[in-house]
């Protein structure tokens, strides 16, 4: 398996534009997590899905952020409209919940810069 | 606020020395995990210790867990320059859910 795949790796966009980040989890994993990492706030859990259903989105900063998981092999995180303070590295991770050792596998991240 | 808090925030040692990092958390957990992150990369899982375990080893890594103090430590023995990275502890909350919450991390720098 190629691991968790995120795209794009880098995104530079202007304030006010819509940004869509994509994630393909590891095949067979039933849980998917979106994290945001900044120097100031560290690694924050934004939302996580179990069996394609959003379980906890309490970490989503505002209504400008939305996430979907239409099927077991794909998820998106959308920011509309984007703002400079959204600049961060966004990580997607997947795991197999229900197994004894729920190790999370991370993608390489998407570095978002909003100017 | 984040569940886990690591200390120190930064650690600089010589190659060959041991590095110890600590993590404290706030609520009951199912397990505690340590991850490593190289600059500009994703996190890589190192080791998991369950709430009913007190100590675990994996190669040069030794992890302890004290649930009464809600704390864990990660020891890297005989450190190498390649161990330079940030290290995070993460907990799965014992709330019936499976949120994995990360601390702020310890930045380790191993000088050759």
mmCIF file of C-alpha atoms in Angstrom:
data_model
loop_
_atom_site.group_PDB
_atom_site.id
_atom_site.type_symbol
_atom_site.label_atom_id
_atom_site.label_comp_id
_atom_site.label_asym_id
_atom_site.label_seq_id
_atom_site.Cartn_x
_atom_site.Cartn_y
_atom_site.Cartn_z
ATOM 1 C CA UNK A 1 0.000 0.000 0.000
ATOM 2 C CA UNK A 2 1.261 3.497 -0.824
ATOM 3 C CA UNK A 3 0.169 4.862 2.518
ATOM 4 C CA UNK A 4 -2.047 7.868 3.076
ATOM 5 C CA UNK A 5 -1.947 10.088 0.033
ATOM 6 C CA UNK A 6 -2.643 13.801 0.234
ATOM 7 C CA UNK A 7 -2.905 16.323 -2.528
ATOM 8 C CA UNK A 8 -1.762 18.840 -3.323
ATOM 9 C CA UNK A 9 1.541 18.905 -1.390
ATOM 10 C CA UNK A 10 1.689 22.667 -1.593
ATOM 11 C CA UNK A 11 -1.045 25.216 -2.204
ATOM 12 C CA UNK A 12 -0.706 28.966 -2.459
ATOM 13 C CA UNK A 13 -3.914 30.887 -2.825
ATOM 14 C CA UNK A 14 -5.231 34.381 -2.420
ATOM 15 C CA UNK A 15 -7.412 35.424 0.467
ATOM 16 C CA UNK A 16 -11.064 34.818 -0.288
ATOM 17 C CA UNK A 17 -10.492 31.907 -2.610
ATOM 18 C CA UNK A 18 -11.847 28.428 -2.025
ATOM 19 C CA UNK A 19 -9.314 25.765 -1.154
ATOM 20 C CA UNK A 20 -9.902 22.014 -1.337
ATOM 21 C CA UNK A 21 -7.502 19.541 0.211
ATOM 22 C CA UNK A 22 -7.750 15.864 -0.672
ATOM 23 C CA UNK A 23 -6.928 12.653 1.110
ATOM 24 C CA UNK A 24 -6.890 8.993 0.180
ATOM 25 C CA UNK A 25 -6.641 6.816 3.286
ATOM 26 C CA UNK A 26 -5.025 3.414 3.478
ATOM 27 C CA UNK A 27 -7.244 0.750 1.995
ATOM 28 C CA UNK A 28 -9.150 -1.116 4.686
ATOM 29 C CA UNK A 29 -8.857 1.587 7.316
ATOM 30 C CA UNK A 30 -12.168 2.676 8.787
ATOM 31 C CA UNK A 31 -11.202 5.944 10.480
ATOM 32 C CA UNK A 32 -9.871 9.143 8.996
ATOM 33 C CA UNK A 33 -8.572 12.236 10.737
ATOM 34 C CA UNK A 34 -7.831 15.761 9.588
ATOM 35 C CA UNK A 35 -5.222 17.709 11.577
ATOM 36 C CA UNK A 36 -3.819 21.203 11.234
ATOM 37 C CA UNK A 37 -0.284 22.044 12.369
ATOM 38 C CA UNK A 38 1.079 25.510 13.067
ATOM 39 C CA UNK A 39 3.967 26.763 15.130
ATOM 40 C CA UNK A 40 1.638 28.626 17.448
ATOM 41 C CA UNK A 41 -1.021 25.993 18.042
ATOM 42 C CA UNK A 42 0.793 22.739 17.386
ATOM 43 C CA UNK A 43 -1.104 19.776 15.966
ATOM 44 C CA UNK A 44 -4.852 20.256 16.236
ATOM 45 C CA UNK A 45 -7.475 17.641 15.471
ATOM 46 C CA UNK A 46 -10.068 19.243 13.215
ATOM 47 C CA UNK A 47 -12.455 16.387 12.503
ATOM 48 C CA UNK A 48 -12.531 12.634 12.351
ATOM 49 C CA UNK A 49 -14.673 10.110 10.516
ATOM 50 C CA UNK A 50 -15.509 6.536 11.371
ATOM 51 C CA UNK A 51 -16.914 4.383 8.571
ATOM 52 C CA UNK A 52 -17.309 7.543 6.462
ATOM 53 C CA UNK A 53 -19.475 9.249 9.082
ATOM 54 C CA UNK A 54 -18.253 12.428 10.811
ATOM 55 C CA UNK A 55 -17.990 11.593 14.505
ATOM 56 C CA UNK A 56 -16.504 14.711 16.025
ATOM 57 C CA UNK A 57 -16.028 18.036 14.272
ATOM 58 C CA UNK A 58 -15.568 20.106 17.409
ATOM 59 C CA UNK A 59 -12.088 21.056 16.283
ATOM 60 C CA UNK A 60 -13.232 22.686 13.072
ATOM 61 C CA UNK A 61 -12.385 26.339 13.645
ATOM 62 C CA UNK A 62 -15.332 27.978 11.926
ATOM 63 C CA UNK A 63 -18.066 27.562 9.388
ATOM 64 C CA UNK A 64 -15.614 28.367 6.644
ATOM 65 C CA UNK A 65 -14.229 24.862 7.130
ATOM 66 C CA UNK A 66 -16.078 21.773 5.952
ATOM 67 C CA UNK A 67 -15.077 18.152 5.455
ATOM 68 C CA UNK A 68 -16.649 15.298 3.586
ATOM 69 C CA UNK A 69 -15.998 11.627 3.151
ATOM 70 C CA UNK A 70 -18.211 10.397 0.318
ATOM 71 C CA UNK A 71 -16.693 6.926 0.385
ATOM 72 C CA UNK A 72 -14.111 4.856 2.218
ATOM 73 C CA UNK A 73 -11.286 5.845 -0.110
ATOM 74 C CA UNK A 74 -11.617 9.604 -0.324
ATOM 75 C CA UNK A 75 -12.037 12.663 1.861
ATOM 76 C CA UNK A 76 -11.882 16.398 1.307
ATOM 77 C CA UNK A 77 -11.314 19.365 3.567
ATOM 78 C CA UNK A 78 -12.623 22.607 2.132
ATOM 79 C CA UNK A 79 -11.998 26.164 3.252
ATOM 80 C CA UNK A 80 -14.287 28.812 1.788
ATOM 81 C CA UNK A 81 -13.400 31.639 1.878
ATOM 82 C CA UNK A 82 -9.770 31.210 2.851
ATOM 83 C CA UNK A 83 -7.955 33.692 5.091
ATOM 84 C CA UNK A 84 -4.248 34.278 5.791
ATOM 85 C CA UNK A 85 -4.617 32.793 9.297
ATOM 86 C CA UNK A 86 -5.571 29.484 7.689
ATOM 87 C CA UNK A 87 -1.982 29.117 6.520
ATOM 88 C CA UNK A 88 -0.692 25.879 8.025
ATOM 89 C CA UNK A 89 0.228 22.319 7.201
ATOM 90 C CA UNK A 90 -2.843 20.112 7.007
ATOM 91 C CA UNK A 91 -2.406 16.414 7.682
ATOM 92 C CA UNK A 92 -4.714 13.553 6.983
ATOM 93 C CA UNK A 93 -4.330 10.302 8.907
ATOM 94 C CA UNK A 94 -6.121 6.974 8.825
ATOM 95 C CA UNK A 95 -6.311 4.037 11.167
ATOM 96 C CA UNK A 96 -8.157 0.809 11.781
ATOM 97 C CA UNK A 97 -10.329 1.438 14.787
ATOM 98 C CA UNK A 98 -11.441 -1.625 16.659
ATOM 99 C CA UNK A 99 -8.049 -3.285 16.397
ATOM 100 C CA UNK A 100 -5.997 -3.625 19.585
ATOM 101 C CA UNK A 101 -3.385 -1.119 18.501
ATOM 102 C CA UNK A 102 -4.946 1.883 16.836
ATOM 103 C CA UNK A 103 -1.858 3.300 15.191
ATOM 104 C CA UNK A 104 -2.555 6.300 12.973
ATOM 105 C CA UNK A 105 -0.779 6.539 9.635
ATOM 106 C CA UNK A 106 -0.145 10.055 8.411
ATOM 107 C CA UNK A 107 0.095 11.500 4.960
ATOM 108 C CA UNK A 108 2.880 13.880 4.008
ATOM 109 C CA UNK A 109 0.650 16.874 4.530
ATOM 110 C CA UNK A 110 -0.492 19.821 2.450
ATOM 111 C CA UNK A 111 1.285 23.082 3.120
ATOM 112 C CA UNK A 112 -1.278 25.827 2.601
ATOM 113 C CA UNK A 113 -0.285 29.451 2.228
ATOM 114 C CA UNK A 114 -3.008 32.060 1.970
ATOM 115 C CA UNK A 115 -1.738 35.463 0.880
ATOM 116 C CA UNK B 1 -6.799 22.641 24.751
ATOM 117 C CA UNK B 2 -4.554 19.778 23.806
ATOM 118 C CA UNK B 3 -4.704 16.601 25.868
ATOM 119 C CA UNK B 4 -1.015 15.880 26.035
ATOM 120 C CA UNK B 5 1.754 18.188 27.129
ATOM 121 C CA UNK B 6 5.350 17.250 26.488
ATOM 122 C CA UNK B 7 8.394 18.532 28.251
ATOM 123 C CA UNK B 8 10.934 19.724 27.654
ATOM 124 C CA UNK B 9 9.845 21.711 24.640
ATOM 125 C CA UNK B 10 13.348 21.413 23.241
ATOM 126 C CA UNK B 11 16.322 19.191 24.041
ATOM 127 C CA UNK B 12 19.856 19.308 22.705
ATOM 128 C CA UNK B 13 22.272 16.447 23.411
ATOM 129 C CA UNK B 14 25.457 14.899 22.091
ATOM 130 C CA UNK B 15 25.409 11.779 19.961
ATOM 131 C CA UNK B 16 25.635 8.711 22.173
ATOM 132 C CA UNK B 17 23.804 10.281 25.103
ATOM 133 C CA UNK B 18 20.341 9.254 26.204
ATOM 134 C CA UNK B 19 17.347 11.510 25.595
ATOM 135 C CA UNK B 20 14.340 11.531 27.887
ATOM 136 C CA UNK B 21 11.065 13.215 27.029
ATOM 137 C CA UNK B 22 8.003 13.410 29.217
ATOM 138 C CA UNK B 23 4.312 13.676 28.504
ATOM 139 C CA UNK B 24 1.413 14.490 30.786
ATOM 140 C CA UNK B 25 -2.251 14.151 29.945
ATOM 141 C CA UNK B 26 -5.526 15.113 31.527
ATOM 142 C CA UNK B 27 -8.200 12.444 31.221
ATOM 143 C CA UNK B 28 -8.502 8.659 31.215
ATOM 144 C CA UNK B 29 -6.996 6.962 28.206
ATOM 145 C CA UNK B 30 -7.169 3.677 26.351
ATOM 146 C CA UNK B 31 -3.567 3.905 25.254
ATOM 147 C CA UNK B 32 -0.748 6.349 24.729
ATOM 148 C CA UNK B 33 1.373 6.571 21.626
ATOM 149 C CA UNK B 34 4.589 8.291 20.700
ATOM 150 C CA UNK B 35 5.195 9.670 17.242
ATOM 151 C CA UNK B 36 8.167 11.226 15.531
ATOM 152 C CA UNK B 37 8.131 14.005 12.954
ATOM 153 C CA UNK B 38 11.063 14.978 10.813
ATOM 154 C CA UNK B 39 11.070 18.537 9.570
ATOM 155 C CA UNK B 40 8.533 19.044 6.814
ATOM 156 C CA UNK B 41 7.256 15.486 6.957
ATOM 157 C CA UNK B 42 4.268 13.629 8.361
ATOM 158 C CA UNK B 43 4.239 11.918 11.722
ATOM 159 C CA UNK B 44 5.522 8.382 12.052
ATOM 160 C CA UNK B 45 4.286 6.046 14.752
ATOM 161 C CA UNK B 46 7.023 4.826 17.122
ATOM 162 C CA UNK B 47 5.409 2.878 19.915
ATOM 163 C CA UNK B 48 2.093 2.330 21.675
ATOM 164 C CA UNK B 49 1.592 1.506 25.336
ATOM 165 C CA UNK B 50 -1.778 0.416 26.648
ATOM 166 C CA UNK B 51 -3.329 1.772 29.794
ATOM 167 C CA UNK B 52 -2.742 -1.513 31.641
ATOM 168 C CA UNK B 53 0.954 -1.599 30.752
ATOM 169 C CA UNK B 54 3.699 0.146 32.699
ATOM 170 C CA UNK B 55 6.714 -0.207 30.454
ATOM 171 C CA UNK B 56 7.448 -1.149 26.877
ATOM 172 C CA UNK B 57 10.598 -1.486 24.798
ATOM 173 C CA UNK B 58 11.256 -1.268 21.099
ATOM 174 C CA UNK B 59 14.867 -1.236 19.949
ATOM 175 C CA UNK B 60 16.514 1.839 21.474
ATOM 176 C CA UNK B 61 13.161 3.144 22.692
ATOM 177 C CA UNK B 62 11.775 2.653 26.175
ATOM 178 C CA UNK B 63 8.369 3.984 27.142
ATOM 179 C CA UNK B 64 6.883 4.101 30.610
ATOM 180 C CA UNK B 65 3.342 4.909 31.631
ATOM 181 C CA UNK B 66 2.087 5.981 35.033
ATOM 182 C CA UNK B 67 -1.688 6.241 34.890
ATOM 183 C CA UNK B 68 -1.911 7.414 38.506
ATOM 184 C CA UNK B 69 0.167 10.457 37.582
ATOM 185 C CA UNK B 70 -1.237 10.646 34.066
ATOM 186 C CA UNK B 71 2.243 10.766 32.636
ATOM 187 C CA UNK B 72 4.528 8.926 30.265
ATOM 188 C CA UNK B 73 8.177 9.115 29.343
ATOM 189 C CA UNK B 74 10.066 8.231 26.192
ATOM 190 C CA UNK B 75 13.731 7.297 26.523
ATOM 191 C CA UNK B 76 15.954 7.073 23.473
ATOM 192 C CA UNK B 77 19.212 5.355 24.345
ATOM 193 C CA UNK B 78 22.514 5.889 22.560
ATOM 194 C CA UNK B 79 21.099 8.709 20.484
ATOM 195 C CA UNK B 80 22.210 9.316 16.915
ATOM 196 C CA UNK B 81 22.214 12.434 14.776
ATOM 197 C CA UNK B 82 19.435 10.804 12.751
ATOM 198 C CA UNK B 83 17.205 10.896 15.845
ATOM 199 C CA UNK B 84 16.969 14.665 15.442
ATOM 200 C CA UNK B 85 13.242 15.323 15.072
ATOM 201 C CA UNK B 86 10.165 16.397 16.990
ATOM 202 C CA UNK B 87 8.540 13.816 19.220
ATOM 203 C CA UNK B 88 4.870 13.852 20.125
ATOM 204 C CA UNK B 89 2.783 11.886 22.542
ATOM 205 C CA UNK B 90 -0.792 11.127 21.606
ATOM 206 C CA UNK B 91 -3.666 9.714 23.584
ATOM 207 C CA UNK B 92 -6.858 7.953 22.607
ATOM 208 C CA UNK B 93 -9.503 9.279 24.918
ATOM 209 C CA UNK B 94 -11.351 6.726 27.025
ATOM 210 C CA UNK B 95 -14.719 8.285 26.272
ATOM 211 C CA UNK B 96 -16.085 5.588 24.047
ATOM 212 C CA UNK B 97 -14.705 7.489 21.099
ATOM 213 C CA UNK B 98 -11.345 7.277 19.411
ATOM 214 C CA UNK B 99 -10.036 10.816 19.227
ATOM 215 C CA UNK B 100 -6.272 10.860 19.045
ATOM 216 C CA UNK B 101 -5.029 14.067 20.609
ATOM 217 C CA UNK B 102 -1.448 15.227 20.294
ATOM 218 C CA UNK B 103 0.678 17.311 22.593
ATOM 219 C CA UNK B 104 2.867 20.214 21.514
ATOM 220 C CA UNK B 105 5.920 18.024 21.033
ATOM 221 C CA UNK B 106 9.546 17.990 22.105
ATOM 222 C CA UNK B 107 12.124 19.097 19.575
ATOM 223 C CA UNK B 108 15.196 16.910 19.927
ATOM 224 C CA UNK B 109 18.512 17.927 18.425
ATOM 225 C CA UNK B 110 21.322 15.393 18.520
ATOM 226 C CA UNK B 111 24.725 16.860 17.796
ATOM 227 C CA UNK B 112 27.214 14.684 15.963
#
